CSV table of C-alpha atoms in Angstrom, one decimal:
chain,number,residue,atom,x,y,z
L,10,MET,CA,125.9,120.3,113.4
L,11,ILE,CA,125.7,119.2,109.9
L,12,LYS,CA,127.6,120.8,107.1
L,13,TYR,CA,128.5,120.4,103.5
L,14,PRO,CA,131.2,117.6,102.9
L,15,ASN,CA,134.5,119.5,102.1
L,16,GLY,CA,132.9,123.0,103.2
L,17,LYS,CA,132.2,123.5,99.4
L,18,THR,CA,130.0,126.6,98.6
L,19,PHE,CA,127.9,127.4,95.6
L,20,ILE,CA,129.2,130.0,93.3
L,21,PRO,CA,126.3,130.4,90.4
L,22,ASN,CA,127.6,130.3,86.8
L,23,LYS,CA,130.9,129.6,87.6
L,24,ILE,CA,133.2,128.4,85.1
L,25,GLN,CA,133.9,124.8,85.5
L,26,ASP,CA,136.1,122.4,83.8
L,27,LYS,CA,134.0,121.1,80.6
L,28,PRO,CA,132.3,117.8,81.1
L,29,LYS,CA,134.6,114.7,79.4
L,30,ASN,CA,132.5,113.6,76.6
L,31,LYS,CA,133.1,109.9,77.6
L,32,LYS,CA,130.7,107.3,77.2
L,33,ALA,CA,129.0,105.7,80.2
L,34,SER,CA,131.5,102.9,81.0
L,35,LEU,CA,128.7,100.2,82.0
L,36,THR,CA,130.0,97.0,82.6
L,37,SER,CA,127.8,93.7,82.6
L,38,ALA,CA,127.1,93.8,86.5
L,39,ASN,CA,125.5,97.0,86.4
L,40,ARG,CA,124.3,97.2,82.7
L,41,GLY,CA,120.4,97.7,82.7
L,42,MET,CA,120.3,98.4,86.5
L,43,GLY,CA,119.2,101.5,87.7
L,44,LEU,CA,120.4,103.5,90.7
L,45,GLU,CA,117.7,102.2,93.1
L,46,HIS,CA,118.6,98.9,92.8
L,47,ASP,CA,122.1,99.9,93.3
L,48,ILE,CA,121.4,101.9,96.3
L,49,ASN,CA,119.3,98.6,97.7
L,50,LEU,CA,122.2,96.7,97.4
L,51,SER,CA,124.3,99.4,99.1
L,52,ASN,CA,121.8,99.1,102.0
L,53,GLU,CA,122.1,95.4,102.3
L,54,TYR,CA,125.8,95.8,102.7
L,55,TYR,CA,125.5,98.4,105.1
L,56,LYS,CA,122.9,96.2,106.9
L,57,ALA,CA,125.1,93.3,107.0
L,58,LYS,CA,128.1,94.5,108.1
L,59,ASP,CA,126.2,96.7,110.7
L,60,ILE,CA,127.5,99.8,109.5
L,61,ALA,CA,124.1,101.5,109.4
L,62,LEU,CA,120.4,100.9,108.8
L,63,ILE,CA,118.7,102.5,105.8
L,64,THR,CA,115.5,101.4,104.3
L,65,LYS,CA,113.7,102.4,101.3
L,66,ARG,CA,110.0,103.5,101.8
L,67,PRO,CA,107.3,101.2,100.1
L,68,THR,CA,105.5,103.0,97.2
L,69,PRO,CA,102.5,104.4,98.6
L,70,ILE,CA,99.3,102.5,97.0
L,71,ASN,CA,95.8,103.5,97.1
L,72,VAL,CA,93.9,100.0,97.3
L,73,VAL,CA,90.4,100.6,96.4
L,74,LYS,CA,89.2,96.6,96.2
L,75,VAL,CA,90.6,93.5,97.3
L,76,ASP,CA,89.3,90.2,96.2
L,77,TYR,CA,89.3,87.6,99.5
L,78,SER,CA,87.7,84.8,97.5
L,79,HIS,CA,91.2,83.3,97.0
L,80,GLY,CA,93.5,84.9,99.7
L,81,ALA,CA,93.9,88.7,99.4
L,82,LYS,CA,94.2,89.8,95.9
L,83,ILE,CA,94.0,93.6,95.2
L,84,THR,CA,92.2,94.2,92.1
L,85,ASN,CA,91.8,97.7,92.0
L,86,ALA,CA,94.5,100.2,93.2
L,87,TYR,CA,96.2,103.4,92.1
L,88,PHE,CA,99.7,104.7,92.6
L,89,GLU,CA,99.8,107.7,95.0
L,90,LYS,CA,102.3,110.5,94.8
L,91,GLN,CA,105.3,110.0,97.0
L,92,SER,CA,105.1,113.2,99.7
L,93,THR,CA,108.3,112.1,101.3
L,94,THR,CA,111.5,110.5,100.1
L,95,ASP,CA,112.5,107.4,98.9
L,96,TYR,CA,115.0,106.4,101.7
L,97,ASN,CA,115.7,106.8,105.3
L,98,GLY,CA,117.2,105.6,108.2
L,99,VAL,CA,120.1,105.6,111.0
L,100,PHE,CA,123.8,105.8,111.0
L,101,ASN,CA,125.7,106.5,114.0
L,102,GLY,CA,122.7,107.5,116.1
L,103,THR,CA,122.1,110.3,113.0
L,104,TYR,CA,118.9,110.4,111.1
L,105,LEU,CA,119.6,110.2,107.2
L,106,ASP,CA,116.7,111.2,104.6
L,107,PHE,CA,117.2,111.2,101.0
L,108,GLU,CA,115.9,111.1,97.4
L,109,ALA,CA,117.6,109.3,94.6
L,110,LYS,CA,117.2,110.2,91.3
L,111,GLN,CA,118.8,109.6,87.8
L,112,THR,CA,119.0,111.6,84.7
L,113,GLU,CA,119.5,110.9,81.0
L,114,CYS,CA,120.5,114.6,80.7
L,115,LYS,CA,123.9,115.5,79.9
L,116,THR,CA,124.3,118.9,80.8
L,117,SER,CA,122.0,119.5,83.9
L,118,PHE,CA,119.8,117.8,86.6
L,119,PRO,CA,116.2,118.9,86.1
L,120,PHE,CA,114.2,119.6,88.9
L,121,SER,CA,110.8,118.9,87.3
L,122,ASN,CA,110.7,115.2,89.0
L,123,ILE,CA,111.5,116.9,92.4
L,124,CYS,CA,108.0,117.5,94.1
L,125,LYS,CA,107.1,120.7,96.3
L,126,HIS,CA,106.4,118.1,99.3
L,127,GLN,CA,109.6,116.6,98.8
L,128,ILE,CA,111.3,119.7,99.4
L,129,GLU,CA,109.1,120.6,102.4
L,130,HIS,CA,110.1,117.1,104.1
L,131,LEU,CA,113.7,117.5,103.6
L,132,LYS,CA,113.7,121.4,105.1
L,133,SER,CA,111.9,119.5,108.0
L,134,VAL,CA,114.7,116.9,108.2
L,135,LEU,CA,117.5,119.5,108.4
L,136,LYS,CA,115.2,121.6,110.8
L,137,HIS,CA,115.1,118.4,113.1
L,138,GLY,CA,118.6,117.9,113.2
L,139,GLY,CA,118.9,115.1,110.4
L,140,LEU,CA,121.0,114.7,107.4
L,141,ALA,CA,119.4,115.1,104.1
L,142,PHE,CA,120.6,114.8,100.7
L,143,PHE,CA,120.2,114.0,97.3
L,144,ILE,CA,122.0,111.0,95.4
L,145,ILE,CA,121.8,112.0,91.8
L,146,ARG,CA,123.2,109.9,88.5
L,147,PHE,CA,124.0,111.0,85.2
L,148,CYS,CA,123.5,108.3,83.3
L,149,TYR,CA,125.5,109.4,80.2
L,150,TYR,CA,128.8,109.5,82.2
L,151,ASN,CA,127.7,106.8,84.5
L,152,GLU,CA,128.7,109.1,87.7
L,153,THR,CA,126.8,109.2,90.9
L,154,TYR,CA,126.9,112.2,92.9
L,155,PHE,CA,125.8,113.0,96.8
L,156,VAL,CA,124.3,116.5,96.9
L,157,HIS,CA,123.4,117.8,100.2
L,158,ALA,CA,120.0,118.9,100.1
L,159,ASN,CA,120.5,122.7,101.0
L,160,VAL,CA,122.4,122.9,97.9
L,161,ILE,CA,119.2,122.0,95.8
L,162,ILE,CA,116.8,123.9,98.2
L,163,GLU,CA,119.0,127.1,97.6
L,164,GLN,CA,118.8,126.1,93.7
L,165,ILE,CA,115.3,126.0,93.8
L,166,GLU,CA,114.2,128.7,96.3
L,167,LYS,CA,116.8,131.3,96.3
L,168,LEU,CA,117.9,131.2,92.5
L,169,ASN,CA,114.7,130.3,91.1
L,170,LYS,CA,116.5,127.5,89.0
L,171,LYS,CA,114.6,124.8,86.9
L,172,SER,CA,117.6,122.6,86.9
L,173,ILE,CA,121.4,122.6,88.2
L,174,LYS,CA,124.3,122.3,85.6
L,175,TYR,CA,126.3,119.1,85.7
L,176,GLU,CA,129.2,121.2,86.3
L,177,ASP,CA,127.6,122.6,89.3
L,178,ILE,CA,126.7,119.3,90.6
L,179,LYS,CA,130.6,118.4,90.1
L,180,THR,CA,131.5,121.2,92.2
L,181,LEU,CA,128.9,121.2,94.7
L,182,GLY,CA,128.5,117.5,94.9
L,183,THR,CA,130.7,114.7,95.8
L,184,LEU,CA,131.4,112.1,93.1
L,185,LEU,CA,130.6,108.4,94.9
L,186,LYS,CA,133.0,105.6,94.3
L,187,GLU,CA,131.7,102.3,93.0
L,188,ASN,CA,132.8,98.9,93.7
L,189,TYR,CA,131.4,95.5,93.3
L,190,ASN,CA,130.0,95.2,96.9
L,191,LEU,CA,129.2,98.4,97.5
L,192,ARG,CA,127.5,100.2,94.2
L,193,VAL,CA,127.1,103.9,95.9
L,194,ASP,CA,129.1,104.3,99.1
L,195,TYR,CA,126.9,107.3,99.9
L,196,LEU,CA,127.7,106.9,103.7
L,197,VAL,CA,131.5,108.0,103.2
L,198,VAL,CA,130.4,111.3,102.2
L,199,ALA,CA,127.5,111.5,104.8
L,200,LYS,CA,130.1,110.9,107.5
L,201,GLN,CA,131.6,114.0,106.5
L,202,CYS,CA,128.7,115.6,107.0
L,203,ILE,CA,127.9,114.7,110.6
L,204,LYS,CA,129.9,116.4,113.0
J,15,MET,CA,122.8,107.2,125.7
J,16,ILE,CA,119.3,105.5,125.5
J,17,LYS,CA,117.8,104.7,128.6
J,18,TYR,CA,114.3,103.4,130.0
J,19,PRO,CA,112.2,106.1,131.0
J,20,ASN,CA,112.2,106.4,134.9
J,21,GLY,CA,114.8,104.0,135.1
J,22,LYS,CA,112.2,101.1,135.4
J,23,THR,CA,113.7,97.4,135.4
J,24,PHE,CA,111.6,94.1,134.6
J,25,ILE,CA,110.5,92.0,137.3
J,26,PRO,CA,109.2,88.7,135.7
J,27,ASN,CA,105.8,87.4,137.5
J,28,LYS,CA,106.1,90.4,139.9
J,29,ILE,CA,102.8,90.7,142.0
J,30,GLN,CA,101.2,93.7,140.3
J,31,ASP,CA,98.0,95.6,141.7
J,32,LYS,CA,94.9,93.6,140.0
J,33,PRO,CA,93.8,95.5,136.5
J,34,LYS,CA,90.8,97.9,137.3
J,35,ASN,CA,88.0,96.3,135.6
J,36,LYS,CA,86.3,99.4,134.3
J,37,LYS,CA,85.0,99.7,130.7
J,38,ALA,CA,86.9,101.5,127.7
J,39,SER,CA,85.7,105.1,128.3
J,40,LEU,CA,85.3,105.5,124.6
J,41,THR,CA,84.3,109.4,123.3
J,42,SER,CA,82.4,110.1,120.4
J,43,ALA,CA,85.7,111.8,119.2
J,44,ASN,CA,87.5,108.2,119.2
J,45,ARG,CA,84.8,105.7,119.1
J,46,GLY,CA,85.7,103.2,115.8
J,47,MET,CA,88.8,105.3,115.3
J,48,GLY,CA,91.9,102.8,115.8
J,49,LEU,CA,95.6,103.3,117.4
J,50,GLU,CA,97.1,104.2,113.9
J,51,HIS,CA,94.8,106.9,113.1
J,52,ASP,CA,95.5,108.5,116.5
J,53,ILE,CA,99.0,108.2,115.9
J,54,ASN,CA,98.8,109.6,112.6
J,55,LEU,CA,97.0,112.7,113.8
J,56,SER,CA,99.6,113.1,117.1
J,57,ASN,CA,102.3,113.0,114.1
J,58,GLU,CA,100.5,115.9,112.1
J,59,TYR,CA,100.5,117.6,115.0
J,60,TYR,CA,103.9,117.3,115.9
J,61,LYS,CA,105.0,118.1,112.3
J,62,ALA,CA,102.5,121.5,112.4
J,63,LYS,CA,104.2,122.5,115.4
J,64,ASP,CA,107.9,122.0,114.5
J,65,ILE,CA,108.3,119.3,117.3
J,66,ALA,CA,109.3,116.3,115.0
J,67,LEU,CA,109.2,114.7,111.8
J,68,ILE,CA,107.6,111.1,112.1
J,69,THR,CA,106.3,109.6,109.0
J,70,LYS,CA,104.1,106.2,108.7
J,71,ARG,CA,105.7,103.7,106.1
J,72,PRO,CA,103.4,102.7,103.5
J,73,THR,CA,102.1,99.0,103.5
J,74,PRO,CA,104.3,97.0,100.9
J,75,ILE,CA,102.5,95.7,98.0
J,76,ASN,CA,103.6,93.6,95.2
J,77,VAL,CA,102.3,94.8,92.2
J,78,VAL,CA,101.8,92.3,89.3
J,79,LYS,CA,99.4,94.1,86.8
J,80,VAL,CA,98.8,97.5,85.8
J,81,ASP,CA,96.2,98.5,83.2
J,82,TYR,CA,97.2,101.6,81.2
J,83,SER,CA,94.2,102.2,79.3
J,84,HIS,CA,92.8,104.2,81.9
J,85,GLY,CA,95.5,106.1,83.6
J,86,ALA,CA,97.3,103.4,85.6
J,87,LYS,CA,95.1,101.4,87.3
J,88,ILE,CA,96.8,98.1,89.2
J,89,THR,CA,94.6,95.2,88.6
J,90,ASN,CA,96.6,92.6,90.4
J,91,ALA,CA,98.6,92.9,93.4
J,92,TYR,CA,99.2,91.6,96.7
J,93,PHE,CA,99.9,92.7,100.3
J,94,GLU,CA,103.3,91.9,101.3
J,95,LYS,CA,104.8,91.2,105.0
J,96,GLN,CA,106.1,94.3,106.3
J,97,SER,CA,109.6,93.5,107.5
J,98,THR,CA,110.3,96.9,109.1
J,99,THR,CA,107.9,98.7,111.6
J,100,ASP,CA,104.9,101.3,110.9
J,101,TYR,CA,106.5,104.5,111.9
J,102,ASN,CA,110.1,106.3,112.0
J,103,GLY,CA,111.5,109.6,111.9
J,104,VAL,CA,113.5,112.2,113.6
J,105,PHE,CA,112.9,114.0,117.0
J,106,ASN,CA,115.6,116.6,118.4
J,107,GLY,CA,118.8,114.7,116.1
J,108,THR,CA,117.8,111.4,116.8
J,109,TYR,CA,116.1,108.9,114.9
J,110,LEU,CA,112.9,107.1,116.2
J,111,ASP,CA,111.4,104.0,115.0
J,112,PHE,CA,108.6,102.3,116.5
J,113,GLU,CA,105.6,99.6,115.8
J,114,ALA,CA,102.2,100.4,116.8
J,115,LYS,CA,99.9,97.5,118.1
J,116,GLN,CA,96.6,97.4,120.0
J,117,THR,CA,94.9,94.3,121.3
J,118,GLU,CA,91.6,93.3,122.5
J,119,CYS,CA,92.9,91.3,125.4
J,120,LYS,CA,92.3,92.2,128.8
J,121,THR,CA,95.1,90.5,130.7
J,122,SER,CA,98.1,90.5,128.3
J,123,PHE,CA,99.5,91.5,124.9
J,124,PRO,CA,100.3,88.6,122.8
J,125,PHE,CA,103.4,88.5,120.7
J,126,SER,CA,102.1,86.6,117.9
J,127,ASN,CA,101.4,89.6,115.8
J,128,ILE,CA,104.8,90.8,115.8
J,129,CYS,CA,107.1,89.3,113.4
J,130,LYS,CA,110.7,88.0,113.7
J,131,HIS,CA,111.8,90.7,111.3
J,132,GLN,CA,110.6,93.5,113.2
J,133,ILE,CA,112.3,92.5,116.2
J,134,GLU,CA,115.5,92.1,114.5
J,135,HIS,CA,114.9,95.6,112.6
J,136,LEU,CA,114.4,97.3,116.5
J,137,LYS,CA,117.5,95.6,117.6
J,138,SER,CA,119.4,96.9,114.4
J,139,VAL,CA,118.0,100.5,115.3
J,140,LEU,CA,119.0,100.3,118.9
J,141,LYS,CA,122.4,99.0,117.7
J,142,HIS,CA,122.9,102.4,115.4
J,143,GLY,CA,122.0,104.6,118.1
J,144,GLY,CA,118.3,105.1,117.6
J,145,LEU,CA,115.3,105.0,120.0
J,146,ALA,CA,113.2,102.0,119.1
J,147,PHE,CA,110.0,101.3,120.8
J,148,PHE,CA,106.6,100.0,121.0
J,149,ILE,CA,103.2,101.9,121.3
J,150,ILE,CA,100.8,99.5,122.6
J,151,ARG,CA,96.9,99.9,123.3
J,152,PHE,CA,94.8,97.8,125.5
J,153,CYS,CA,91.3,98.8,123.8
J,154,TYR,CA,89.4,96.9,126.7
J,155,TYR,CA,91.1,99.7,129.2
J,156,ASN,CA,91.2,102.6,126.7
J,157,GLU,CA,94.9,102.7,127.7
J,158,THR,CA,98.0,103.3,125.2
J,159,TYR,CA,101.9,102.6,126.7
J,160,PHE,CA,104.7,103.7,125.5
J,161,VAL,CA,107.0,100.4,125.5
J,162,HIS,CA,110.9,100.5,125.1
J,163,ALA,CA,111.8,97.8,122.5
J,164,ASN,CA,114.1,96.5,125.1
J,165,VAL,CA,111.4,95.2,127.3
J,166,ILE,CA,109.9,93.4,124.7
J,167,ILE,CA,112.8,91.9,123.1
J,168,GLU,CA,113.8,90.8,126.5
J,169,GLN,CA,110.5,89.0,127.1
J,170,ILE,CA,110.7,87.2,123.4
J,171,GLU,CA,114.4,86.2,123.5
J,172,LYS,CA,115.8,86.0,127.3
J,173,LEU,CA,112.4,84.9,128.9
J,174,ASN,CA,110.8,82.8,126.1
J,175,LYS,CA,107.5,84.5,126.6
J,176,LYS,CA,104.6,84.4,124.2
J,177,SER,CA,102.9,87.4,125.6
J,178,ILE,CA,103.7,90.1,128.2
J,179,LYS,CA,101.3,90.5,131.0
J,180,TYR,CA,99.1,93.8,131.4
J,181,GLU,CA,100.4,94.3,134.7
J,182,ASP,CA,104.0,94.0,133.6
J,183,ILE,CA,103.3,96.6,130.6
J,184,LYS,CA,101.6,98.8,133.2
J,185,THR,CA,104.9,98.7,135.2
J,186,LEU,CA,107.7,98.5,132.4
J,187,GLY,CA,105.8,101.1,130.4
J,188,THR,CA,104.5,104.5,130.4
J,189,LEU,CA,100.7,105.0,130.1
J,190,LEU,CA,100.3,107.7,127.7
J,191,LYS,CA,98.2,110.8,128.0
J,192,GLU,CA,95.8,111.6,125.7
J,193,ASN,CA,94.0,114.9,124.6
J,194,TYR,CA,91.8,116.4,121.5
J,195,ASN,CA,94.8,117.6,119.7
J,196,LEU,CA,97.5,115.2,120.5
J,197,ARG,CA,96.1,111.6,120.9
J,198,VAL,CA,98.8,110.0,121.9
J,199,ASP,CA,101.8,111.8,123.1
J,200,TYR,CA,104.8,109.2,122.9
J,201,LEU,CA,107.2,112.1,122.3
J,202,VAL,CA,107.2,113.2,126.0
J,203,VAL,CA,108.3,109.7,127.0
J,204,ALA,CA,110.7,109.5,123.9
J,205,LYS,CA,112.5,112.5,125.5
J,206,GLN,CA,113.1,110.9,128.5
J,207,CYS,CA,114.8,107.9,127.0
J,208,ILE,CA,117.1,110.4,124.8
J,209,LYS,CA,119.9,112.1,126.7
């Protein structure tokens, strides 16, 4: 059974603590480096320590023309839309699948950059017994959250929301700790979701 | 626990039935279509019937130059070596990961086109509780086999083999049935491997 970490439930429009108006505490180690980079480093750590095997799906590219005169140089190609998610893998025998997103917005996370196919994909993951979630970073606060896919699915499909408030992410998600070796230790939270 | 289907064990150089020297029974439906195409169709079927969610990893491409004057056209890029496998996904809560290979060779499946990284990847999958396997097609016989990753790992690492005999694949692997909707029904065998 897969459950939300800490048994949290969603209460729409609940009055939360106001976000602290602190500036992002960027260090020289992570300045200019994005969420994807931090997750890739964390995955390398998990792999090196034999904790889990999580890989990033390569960006799908539609290759139109290849020049074989000097090796195999692609001379005409286009990026394709990712119909699945960024990452998947295995942890303690459980299939994990997640999408990583960061936003510059201070007050909410907009759903505009999550496509319908990705939501369908994550719903299917849950249906087949996997754990599906989002890793969402609020760049302004330099805070990264683990948010179970059901939270986002509920907001989009049941509540017809176009975004989720920062305060709701704070309540419904779990703030991820950061350290030098393990930039985003999302498996600590994933473990709580897997019974 | 993950076990071999039918509890088969490997007996090196065991005298097997000689391969039937029959020609590939290609029909108009599969002529010219490769194993990858057949697996993709099977995965679509599994998805449509809510049986499992298995996706193909896109080919990794190193993008060097993008021309943004007309949309985003990639004008210089190179194929990167796949360090993982072709497919992964979730079936009945279990993580599956496999590589698909076909050979024109009649007598054996050569390991020359399996890279060391892929073997390491599949070993890691097994270590973390996933199911790792190969789908191997002998084009000459038009036969496709499910072969547990441990069989191939043993041949390469313990027996120092450069290939596995067709007769051994017949004994250690499981011949996959083919029908119109489900070209390679590998989940029937995967199910037997998952306790």
